[in-house]
Coordinates of C-alpha atoms and ligand atoms in Angstrom, one line a residue:
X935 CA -8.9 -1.9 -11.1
X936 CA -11.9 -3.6 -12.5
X937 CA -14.6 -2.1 -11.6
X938 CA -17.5 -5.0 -10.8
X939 CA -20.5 -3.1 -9.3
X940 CA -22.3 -2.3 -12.8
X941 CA -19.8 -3.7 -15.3
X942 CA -18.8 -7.6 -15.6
X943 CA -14.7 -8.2 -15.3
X944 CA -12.9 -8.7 -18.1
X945 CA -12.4 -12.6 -18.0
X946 CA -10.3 -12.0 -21.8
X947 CA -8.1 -9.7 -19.7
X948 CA -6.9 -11.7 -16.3
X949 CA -8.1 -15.4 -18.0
X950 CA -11.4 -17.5 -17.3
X951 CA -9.5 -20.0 -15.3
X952 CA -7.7 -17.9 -13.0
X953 CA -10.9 -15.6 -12.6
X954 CA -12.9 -19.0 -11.7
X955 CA -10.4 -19.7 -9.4
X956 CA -10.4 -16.7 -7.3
X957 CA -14.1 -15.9 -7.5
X958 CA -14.6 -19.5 -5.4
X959 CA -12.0 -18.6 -3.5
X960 CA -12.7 -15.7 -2.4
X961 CA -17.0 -16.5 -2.4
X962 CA -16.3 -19.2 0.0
X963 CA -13.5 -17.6 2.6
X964 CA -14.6 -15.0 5.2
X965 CA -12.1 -12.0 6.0
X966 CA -10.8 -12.3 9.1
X967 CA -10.9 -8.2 10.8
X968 CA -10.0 -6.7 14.1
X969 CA -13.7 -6.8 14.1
X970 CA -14.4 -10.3 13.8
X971 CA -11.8 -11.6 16.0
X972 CA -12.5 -9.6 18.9
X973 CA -16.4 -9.9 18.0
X974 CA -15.8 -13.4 18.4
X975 CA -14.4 -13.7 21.6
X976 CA -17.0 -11.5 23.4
X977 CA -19.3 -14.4 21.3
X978 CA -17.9 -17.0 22.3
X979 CA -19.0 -16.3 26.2
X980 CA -22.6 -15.1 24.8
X981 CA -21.5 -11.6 25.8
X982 CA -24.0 -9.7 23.3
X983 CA -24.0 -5.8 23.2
X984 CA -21.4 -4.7 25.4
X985 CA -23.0 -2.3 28.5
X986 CA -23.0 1.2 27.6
X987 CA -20.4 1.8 30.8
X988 CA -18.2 -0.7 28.9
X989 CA -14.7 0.5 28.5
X990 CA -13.7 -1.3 24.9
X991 CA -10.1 -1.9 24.4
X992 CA -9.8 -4.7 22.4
X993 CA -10.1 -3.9 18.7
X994 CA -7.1 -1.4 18.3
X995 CA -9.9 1.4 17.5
X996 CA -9.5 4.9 18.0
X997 CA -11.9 6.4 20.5
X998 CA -12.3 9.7 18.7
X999 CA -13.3 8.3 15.6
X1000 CA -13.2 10.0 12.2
X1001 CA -12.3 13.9 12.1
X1002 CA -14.7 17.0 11.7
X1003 CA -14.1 17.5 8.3
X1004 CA -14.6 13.8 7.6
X1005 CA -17.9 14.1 9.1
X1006 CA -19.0 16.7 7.3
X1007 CA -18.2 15.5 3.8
X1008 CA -20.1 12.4 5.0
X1009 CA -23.0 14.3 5.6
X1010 CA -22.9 16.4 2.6
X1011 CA -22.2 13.2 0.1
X1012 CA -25.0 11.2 2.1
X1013 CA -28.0 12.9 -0.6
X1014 CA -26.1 11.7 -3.0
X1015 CA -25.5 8.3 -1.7
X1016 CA -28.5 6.4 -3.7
X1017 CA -25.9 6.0 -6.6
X1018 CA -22.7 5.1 -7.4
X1019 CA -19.5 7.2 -7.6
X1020 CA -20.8 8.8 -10.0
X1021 CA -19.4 12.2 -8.4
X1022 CA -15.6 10.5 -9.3
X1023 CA -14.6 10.5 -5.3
X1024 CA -12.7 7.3 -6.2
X1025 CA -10.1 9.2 -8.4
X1026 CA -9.8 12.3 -6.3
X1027 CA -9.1 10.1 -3.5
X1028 CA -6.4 8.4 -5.2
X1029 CA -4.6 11.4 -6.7
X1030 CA -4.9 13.3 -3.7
X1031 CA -3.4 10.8 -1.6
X1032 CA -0.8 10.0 -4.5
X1033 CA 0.3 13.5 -4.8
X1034 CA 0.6 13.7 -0.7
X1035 CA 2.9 10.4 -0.7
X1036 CA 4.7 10.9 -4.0
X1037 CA 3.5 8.4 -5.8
X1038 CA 1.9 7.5 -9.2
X1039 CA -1.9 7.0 -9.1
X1040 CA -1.3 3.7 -10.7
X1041 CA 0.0 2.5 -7.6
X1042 CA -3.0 3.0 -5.6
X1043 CA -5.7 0.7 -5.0
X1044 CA -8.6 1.6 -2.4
X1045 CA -10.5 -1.5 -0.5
X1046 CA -13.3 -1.0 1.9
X1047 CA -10.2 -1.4 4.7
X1048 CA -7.0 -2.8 4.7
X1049 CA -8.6 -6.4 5.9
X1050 CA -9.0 -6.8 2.0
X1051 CA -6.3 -6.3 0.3
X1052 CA -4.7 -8.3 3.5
X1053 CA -6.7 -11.4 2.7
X1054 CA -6.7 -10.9 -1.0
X1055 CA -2.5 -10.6 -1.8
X1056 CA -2.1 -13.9 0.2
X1057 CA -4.6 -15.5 -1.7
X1058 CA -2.6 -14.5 -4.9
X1059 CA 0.9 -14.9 -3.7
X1060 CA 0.4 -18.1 -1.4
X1061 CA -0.5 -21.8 -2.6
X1062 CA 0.1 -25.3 -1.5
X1063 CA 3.8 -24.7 -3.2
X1064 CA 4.1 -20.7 -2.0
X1065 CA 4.0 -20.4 2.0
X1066 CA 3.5 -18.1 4.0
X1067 CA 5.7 -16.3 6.5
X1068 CA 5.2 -14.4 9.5
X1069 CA 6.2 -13.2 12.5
X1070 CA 4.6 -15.1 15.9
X1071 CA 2.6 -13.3 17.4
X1072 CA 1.8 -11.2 15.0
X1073 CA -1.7 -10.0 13.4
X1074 CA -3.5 -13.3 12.1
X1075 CA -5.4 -12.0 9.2
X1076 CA -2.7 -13.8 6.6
X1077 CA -2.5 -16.9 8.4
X1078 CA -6.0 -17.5 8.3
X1079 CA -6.6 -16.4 4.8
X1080 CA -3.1 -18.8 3.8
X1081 CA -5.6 -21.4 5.3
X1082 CA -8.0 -20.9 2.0
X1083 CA -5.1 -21.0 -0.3
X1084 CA -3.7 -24.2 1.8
X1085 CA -0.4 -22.5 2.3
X1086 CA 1.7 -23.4 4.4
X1087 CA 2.4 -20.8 7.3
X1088 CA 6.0 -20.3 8.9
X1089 CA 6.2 -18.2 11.9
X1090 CA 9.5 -16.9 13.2
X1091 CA 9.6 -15.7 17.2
X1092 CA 10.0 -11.9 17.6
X1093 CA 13.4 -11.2 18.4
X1094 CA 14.9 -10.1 21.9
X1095 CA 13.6 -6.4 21.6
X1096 CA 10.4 -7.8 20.0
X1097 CA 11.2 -6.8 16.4
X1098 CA 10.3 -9.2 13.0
X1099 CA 13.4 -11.6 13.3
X1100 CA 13.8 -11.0 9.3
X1101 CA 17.1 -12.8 8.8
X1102 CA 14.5 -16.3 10.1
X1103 CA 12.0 -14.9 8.4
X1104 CA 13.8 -14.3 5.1
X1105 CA 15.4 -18.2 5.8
X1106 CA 11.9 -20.1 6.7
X1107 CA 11.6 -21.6 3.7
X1108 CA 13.3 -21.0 -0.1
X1109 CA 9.9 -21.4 -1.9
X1110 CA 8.1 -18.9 0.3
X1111 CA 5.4 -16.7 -1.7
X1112 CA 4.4 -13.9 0.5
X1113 CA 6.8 -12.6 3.6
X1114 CA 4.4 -10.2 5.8
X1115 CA 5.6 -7.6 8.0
X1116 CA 3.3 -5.6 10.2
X1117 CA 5.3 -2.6 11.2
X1118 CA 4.4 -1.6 14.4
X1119 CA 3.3 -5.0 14.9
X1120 CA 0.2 -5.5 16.2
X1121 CA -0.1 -7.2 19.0
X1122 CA 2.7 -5.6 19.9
X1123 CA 3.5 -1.7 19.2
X1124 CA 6.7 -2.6 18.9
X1125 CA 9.3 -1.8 15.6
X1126 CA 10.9 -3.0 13.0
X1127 CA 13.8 -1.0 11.6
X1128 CA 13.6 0.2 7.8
X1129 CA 16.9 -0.5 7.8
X1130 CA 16.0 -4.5 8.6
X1131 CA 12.8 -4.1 6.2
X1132 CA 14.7 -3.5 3.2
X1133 CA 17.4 -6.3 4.0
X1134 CA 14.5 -8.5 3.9
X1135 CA 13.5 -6.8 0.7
X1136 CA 17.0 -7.9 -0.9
X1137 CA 17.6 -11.3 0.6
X1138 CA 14.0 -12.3 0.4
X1139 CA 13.5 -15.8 -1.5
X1140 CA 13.1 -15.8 -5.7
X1141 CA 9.3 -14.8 -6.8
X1142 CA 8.4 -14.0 -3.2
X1143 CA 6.5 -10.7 -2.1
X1144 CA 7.0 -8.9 0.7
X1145 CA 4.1 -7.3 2.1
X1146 CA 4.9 -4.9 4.8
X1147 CA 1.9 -3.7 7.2
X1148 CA 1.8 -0.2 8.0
X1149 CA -1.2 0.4 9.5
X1150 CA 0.2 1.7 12.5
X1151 CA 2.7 3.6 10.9
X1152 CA 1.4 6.7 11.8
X1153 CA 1.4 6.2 15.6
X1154 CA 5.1 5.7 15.1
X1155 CA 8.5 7.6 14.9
X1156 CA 9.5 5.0 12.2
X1157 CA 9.7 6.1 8.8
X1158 CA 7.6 4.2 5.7
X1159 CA 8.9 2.2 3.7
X1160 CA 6.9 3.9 -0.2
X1161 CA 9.6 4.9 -1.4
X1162 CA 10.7 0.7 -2.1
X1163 CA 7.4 0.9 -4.4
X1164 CA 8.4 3.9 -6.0
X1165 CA 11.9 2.5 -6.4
X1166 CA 9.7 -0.5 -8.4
X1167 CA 10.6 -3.1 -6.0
X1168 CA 8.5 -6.7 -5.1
X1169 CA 6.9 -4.9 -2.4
X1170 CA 2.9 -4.2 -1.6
X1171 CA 2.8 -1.6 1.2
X1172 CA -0.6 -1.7 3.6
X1173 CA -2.0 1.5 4.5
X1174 CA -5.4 1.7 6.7
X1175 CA -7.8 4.8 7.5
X1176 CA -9.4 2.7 10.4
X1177 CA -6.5 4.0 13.2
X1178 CA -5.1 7.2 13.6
X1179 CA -8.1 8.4 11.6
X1180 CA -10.4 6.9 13.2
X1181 CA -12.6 5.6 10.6
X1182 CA -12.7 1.6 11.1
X1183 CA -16.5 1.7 11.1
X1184 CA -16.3 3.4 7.8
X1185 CA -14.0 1.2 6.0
X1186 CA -11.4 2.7 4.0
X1187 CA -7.7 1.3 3.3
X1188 CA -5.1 1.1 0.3
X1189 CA -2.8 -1.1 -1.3
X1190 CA 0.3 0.3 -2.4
X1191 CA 2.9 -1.1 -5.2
X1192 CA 3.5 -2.1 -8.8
X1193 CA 0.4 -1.8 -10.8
X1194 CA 1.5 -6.0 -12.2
X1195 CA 1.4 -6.4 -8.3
X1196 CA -1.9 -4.5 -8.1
X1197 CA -3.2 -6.8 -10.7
X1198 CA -3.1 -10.0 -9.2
X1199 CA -5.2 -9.3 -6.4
X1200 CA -7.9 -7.7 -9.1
X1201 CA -9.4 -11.2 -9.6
X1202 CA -10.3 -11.4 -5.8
X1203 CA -11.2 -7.8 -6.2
X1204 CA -15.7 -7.3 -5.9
X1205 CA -17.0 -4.3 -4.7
X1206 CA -17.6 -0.7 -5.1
X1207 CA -16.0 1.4 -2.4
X1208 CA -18.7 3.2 0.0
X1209 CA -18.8 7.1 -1.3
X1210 CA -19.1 8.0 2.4
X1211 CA -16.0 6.2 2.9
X1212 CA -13.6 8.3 0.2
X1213 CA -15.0 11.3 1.0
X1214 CA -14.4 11.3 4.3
X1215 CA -10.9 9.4 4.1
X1216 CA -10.1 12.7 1.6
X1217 CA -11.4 15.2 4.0
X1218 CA -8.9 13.8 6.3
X1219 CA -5.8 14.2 4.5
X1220 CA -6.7 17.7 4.0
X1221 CA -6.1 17.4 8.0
X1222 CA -2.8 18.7 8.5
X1223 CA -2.9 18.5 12.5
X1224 CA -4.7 15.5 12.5
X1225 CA -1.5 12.9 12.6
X1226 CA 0.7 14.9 15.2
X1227 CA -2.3 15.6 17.4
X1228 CA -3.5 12.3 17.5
X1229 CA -0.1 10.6 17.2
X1230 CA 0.2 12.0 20.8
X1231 CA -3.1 11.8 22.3
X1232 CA -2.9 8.6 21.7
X1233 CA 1.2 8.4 23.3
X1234 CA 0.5 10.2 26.1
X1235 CA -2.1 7.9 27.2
X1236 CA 0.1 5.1 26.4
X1237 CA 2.7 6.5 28.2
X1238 CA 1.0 6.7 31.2
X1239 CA -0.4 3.7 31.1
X1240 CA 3.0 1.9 30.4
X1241 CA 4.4 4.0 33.9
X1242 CA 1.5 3.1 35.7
X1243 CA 2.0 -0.6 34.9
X1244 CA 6.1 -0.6 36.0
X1245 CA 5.8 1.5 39.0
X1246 CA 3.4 -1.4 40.1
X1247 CA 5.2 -4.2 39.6
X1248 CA 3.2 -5.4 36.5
X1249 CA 5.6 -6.4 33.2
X1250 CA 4.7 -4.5 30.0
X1251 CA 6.1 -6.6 26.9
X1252 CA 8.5 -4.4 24.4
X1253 CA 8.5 -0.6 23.7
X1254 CA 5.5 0.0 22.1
X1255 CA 4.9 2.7 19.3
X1256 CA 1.5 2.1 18.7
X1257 CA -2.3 2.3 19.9
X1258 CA -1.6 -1.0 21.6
X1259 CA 0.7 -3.6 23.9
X1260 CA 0.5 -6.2 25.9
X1261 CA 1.3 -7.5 29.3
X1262 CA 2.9 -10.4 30.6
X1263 CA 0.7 -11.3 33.2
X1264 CA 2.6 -14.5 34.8
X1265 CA -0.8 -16.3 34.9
X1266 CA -3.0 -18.0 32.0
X1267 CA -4.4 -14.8 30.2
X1268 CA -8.0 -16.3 30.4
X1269 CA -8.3 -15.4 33.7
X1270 CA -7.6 -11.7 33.9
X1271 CA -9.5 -11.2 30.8
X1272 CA -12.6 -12.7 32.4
X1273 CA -11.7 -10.5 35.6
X1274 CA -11.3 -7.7 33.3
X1275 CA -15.0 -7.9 31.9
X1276 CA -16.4 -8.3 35.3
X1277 CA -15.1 -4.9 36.0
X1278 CA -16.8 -4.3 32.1
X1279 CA -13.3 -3.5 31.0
X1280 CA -12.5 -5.2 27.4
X1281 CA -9.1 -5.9 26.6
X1282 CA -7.6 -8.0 24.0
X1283 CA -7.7 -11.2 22.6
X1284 CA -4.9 -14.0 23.5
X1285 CA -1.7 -15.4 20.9
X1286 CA -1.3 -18.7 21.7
X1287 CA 2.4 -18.2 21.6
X1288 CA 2.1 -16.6 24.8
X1289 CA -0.5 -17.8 26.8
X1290 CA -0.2 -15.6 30.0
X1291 CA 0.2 -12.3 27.5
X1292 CA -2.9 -9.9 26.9
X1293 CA -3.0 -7.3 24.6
X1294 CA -4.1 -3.9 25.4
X1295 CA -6.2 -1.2 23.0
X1296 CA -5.2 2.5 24.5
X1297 CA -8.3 4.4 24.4
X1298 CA -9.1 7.5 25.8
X1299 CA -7.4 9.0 29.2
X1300 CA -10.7 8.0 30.7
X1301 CA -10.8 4.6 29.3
X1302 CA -7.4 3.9 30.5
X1303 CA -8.0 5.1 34.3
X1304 CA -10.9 2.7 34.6
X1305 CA -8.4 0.0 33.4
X1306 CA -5.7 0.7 35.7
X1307 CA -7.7 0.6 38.6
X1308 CA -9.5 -2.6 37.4
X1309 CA -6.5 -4.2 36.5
X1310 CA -4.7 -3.7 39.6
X1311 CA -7.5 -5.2 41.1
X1312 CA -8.0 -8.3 39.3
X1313 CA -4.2 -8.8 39.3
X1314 CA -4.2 -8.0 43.0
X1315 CA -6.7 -10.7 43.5
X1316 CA -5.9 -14.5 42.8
X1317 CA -4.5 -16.1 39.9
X1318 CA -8.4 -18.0 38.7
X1319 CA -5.8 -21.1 37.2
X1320 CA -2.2 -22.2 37.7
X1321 CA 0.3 -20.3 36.3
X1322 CA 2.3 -21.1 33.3
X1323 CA 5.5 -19.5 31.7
X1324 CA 5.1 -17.3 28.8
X1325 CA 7.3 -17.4 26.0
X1326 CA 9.7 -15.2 24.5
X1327 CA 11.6 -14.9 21.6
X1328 CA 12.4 -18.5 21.4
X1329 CA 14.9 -19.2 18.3
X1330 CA 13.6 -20.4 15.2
X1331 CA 10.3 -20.9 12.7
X1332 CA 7.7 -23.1 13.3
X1333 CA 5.9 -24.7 10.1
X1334 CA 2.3 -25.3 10.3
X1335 CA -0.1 -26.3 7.7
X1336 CA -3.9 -25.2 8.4
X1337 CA -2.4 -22.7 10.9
X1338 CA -5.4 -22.2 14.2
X1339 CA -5.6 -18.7 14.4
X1340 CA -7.9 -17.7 17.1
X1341 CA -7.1 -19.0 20.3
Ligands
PLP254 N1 -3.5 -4.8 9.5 C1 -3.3 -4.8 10.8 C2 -2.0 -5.1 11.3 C3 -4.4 -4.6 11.7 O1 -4.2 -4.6 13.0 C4 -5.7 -4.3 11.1 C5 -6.8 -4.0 12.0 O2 -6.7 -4.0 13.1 C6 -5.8 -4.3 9.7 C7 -4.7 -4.6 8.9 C8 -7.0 -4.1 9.0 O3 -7.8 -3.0 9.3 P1 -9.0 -2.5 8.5 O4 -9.5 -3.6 7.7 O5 -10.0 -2.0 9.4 O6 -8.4 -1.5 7.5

């Protein structure tokens, strides 16, 4: 890692040219977050601050935010937060969390969220000869960063049980550069099986990287997929402190893989990493109740969510493992989401690839009680547009160029 707040990179090291390169690229691209996209949509309808009654569902955040411990070790770093890491919280961090996962240090690179390391490994594994290829829908992050490095982006349908079709994936194109896998998927909670991960791993295309997403993983019953980086393989693993632990207004995340993987996302690489943020991301490892307790908090509310939905007739989409899901509405999605917020309940954004779908956050038992009842009542009421079908697991990738990402 180059460390850019108070020393200059070393151009000698990772070349002038390909420094230049990335430094434009990566001054002139925004990164596209949970955060921006659903801040954009309440935007886009000049929605402002939400009320303070507002039941927010439609970031995939966790309602009870970062633990006690993180808290505290935020408060007793904040004196201290005038300078630098000066106090070495970087390192602790990243041997703490590489002696919990059995890994080597080297493998470990901490971002200010997973959002960067997202945007920054397509920019360095995708170009106008390297595309991209996802899963549709999936998160949109990649394809809109793949728009910088003018990549093209293949997306393969989810299959019949709304898992990454990797065998469509793995054939969408022979010169492919990056292969991304968010396991569970977000939109849709649903898995992936290790089993199909690592055949994509070993059929994948020449030179390609595949990037698997686990920033869900937690919420799941799946098991990871480290040990692949351990094992050395092309593989950069995605790990994010904003969900179960509850820190996405803090902004911590890690890459995970090769350190000559780790490398070529260093150019893109610029800033420090908040103090309050490693602290409190450490604090929470120490945590060991954190992950089951949560992990089911946040399935029991799912659960009854999900039961609540069937036993009224409504058409939940997939077995979801995660802090989200969506719903097939049978109607354009534009109109329950605008009945939602009149009841000042916020769900999800839209993928295009299924128009009538929206995609649910589960917050808080309380949170999702005031969305049952409104969303009984704005489907009970009528349909504000004609209906249209939605989608499913139709065979085959698509190839875009300049892929629209935000519906
Ligand atoms: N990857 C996926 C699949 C996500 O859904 C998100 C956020 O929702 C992220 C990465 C990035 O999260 P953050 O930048 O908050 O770590």
């Amino acid at each position: 890692m180059i460390p850019l707040t108070d020393s200059k990179p070393d151009l000698a090291l990772m070349g002038r040219r390909s420094f230049l390169r990335a430094a434009a690229l990566a001054a002139a691209v925004p990164i596209v977050t949970e955060a921006t996209l659903a801040q954009a949509k309440l935007a886009s309808q000049s929605l402002g601050v939400l009320p303070p009654d507002a039941v927010i569902i439609n970031a995939n955040e966790n309602p009870l935010g970062p633990c006690k411990a993180a808290c505290e070790a935020i408060i007793r770093i904040l004196p201290l937060g005038g300078r630098y890491d000066r106090m070495g919280e970087l390192d602790a961090l990243t041997n703490e969390y590489a002696a919990l996962h059995g890994l080597k240090p080297e493998t470990l690179a901490f971002y200010a969220g997973s959002s960067e390391p997202l945007h920054y490994a397509t920019l360095a594994f995708t170009s106008p000869t390297r595309s991209l290829v996802m899963a549709d829908p999936s998160y949109e992050s990649a394809a809109a960063a793949a728009m910088i490095s003018r990549a093209a982006v293949h997306k393969a349908p989810l299959t019949a049980t709304y898992a990454h079709d990797v065998r469509a994936m793995v054939a969408a194109d022979p010169n492919a550069g990056l292969i991304y896998i968010v396991n569970p998927n977000n939109p849709t909670g649903t898995i992936t099986s290790r089993e199909d991960i690592l055949w994509a791993l070993e059929n994948k295309p020449k030179g390609s990287i595949l990037l698997v997403d686990e920033a869900y993983i937690h919420l799941s019953d799946e098991h990871d997929v480290l040990d692949q980086v351990v094992a050395g393989k092309d593989i950069i693993v995605l790990r994010t402190f904003s969900k179960i632990y509850g820190m996405a207004g803090i902004r911590c995340g890690v890459a995970i893989a090769r350190p000559d993987l780790l490398a070529k996302l260093t150019p893109y690489y610029q800033n420090a990493m908040p103090v309050t943020a490693l602290v409190a991301a450490r604090a929470s490892l120490a945590d060991k109740v954190l992950i089951p307790a949560r992990k089911k908090w946040i399935a029991d509310s799912r659960i009854e969510t999900l039961a609540f939905l069937k036993a009224n007739g409504f058409k939940p989409i997939g077995a979801s493992q995660s802090n989200c899901f969506m719903i097939d509405t049978g109607r354009p999605a534009r109109g329950v989401i605008a009945g939602m917020q009149r009841e000042k309940v916020y769900i999800g954004r839209i993928w295009p690839v299924w128009p009538n779908a929206v995609r649910i956050s589960v917050g808080s038992p309380d949170d999702m009680a005031k969305f049952r009842v409104a969303f009984k009542s704005v489907m009970d009421a009528p349909a504000l547009a004609a209906t249209t079908p939605l989608r499913t697991a139709a065979r085959g990738p698509v190839g875009m160029r300049g892929d629209k990402f935000l519906s």
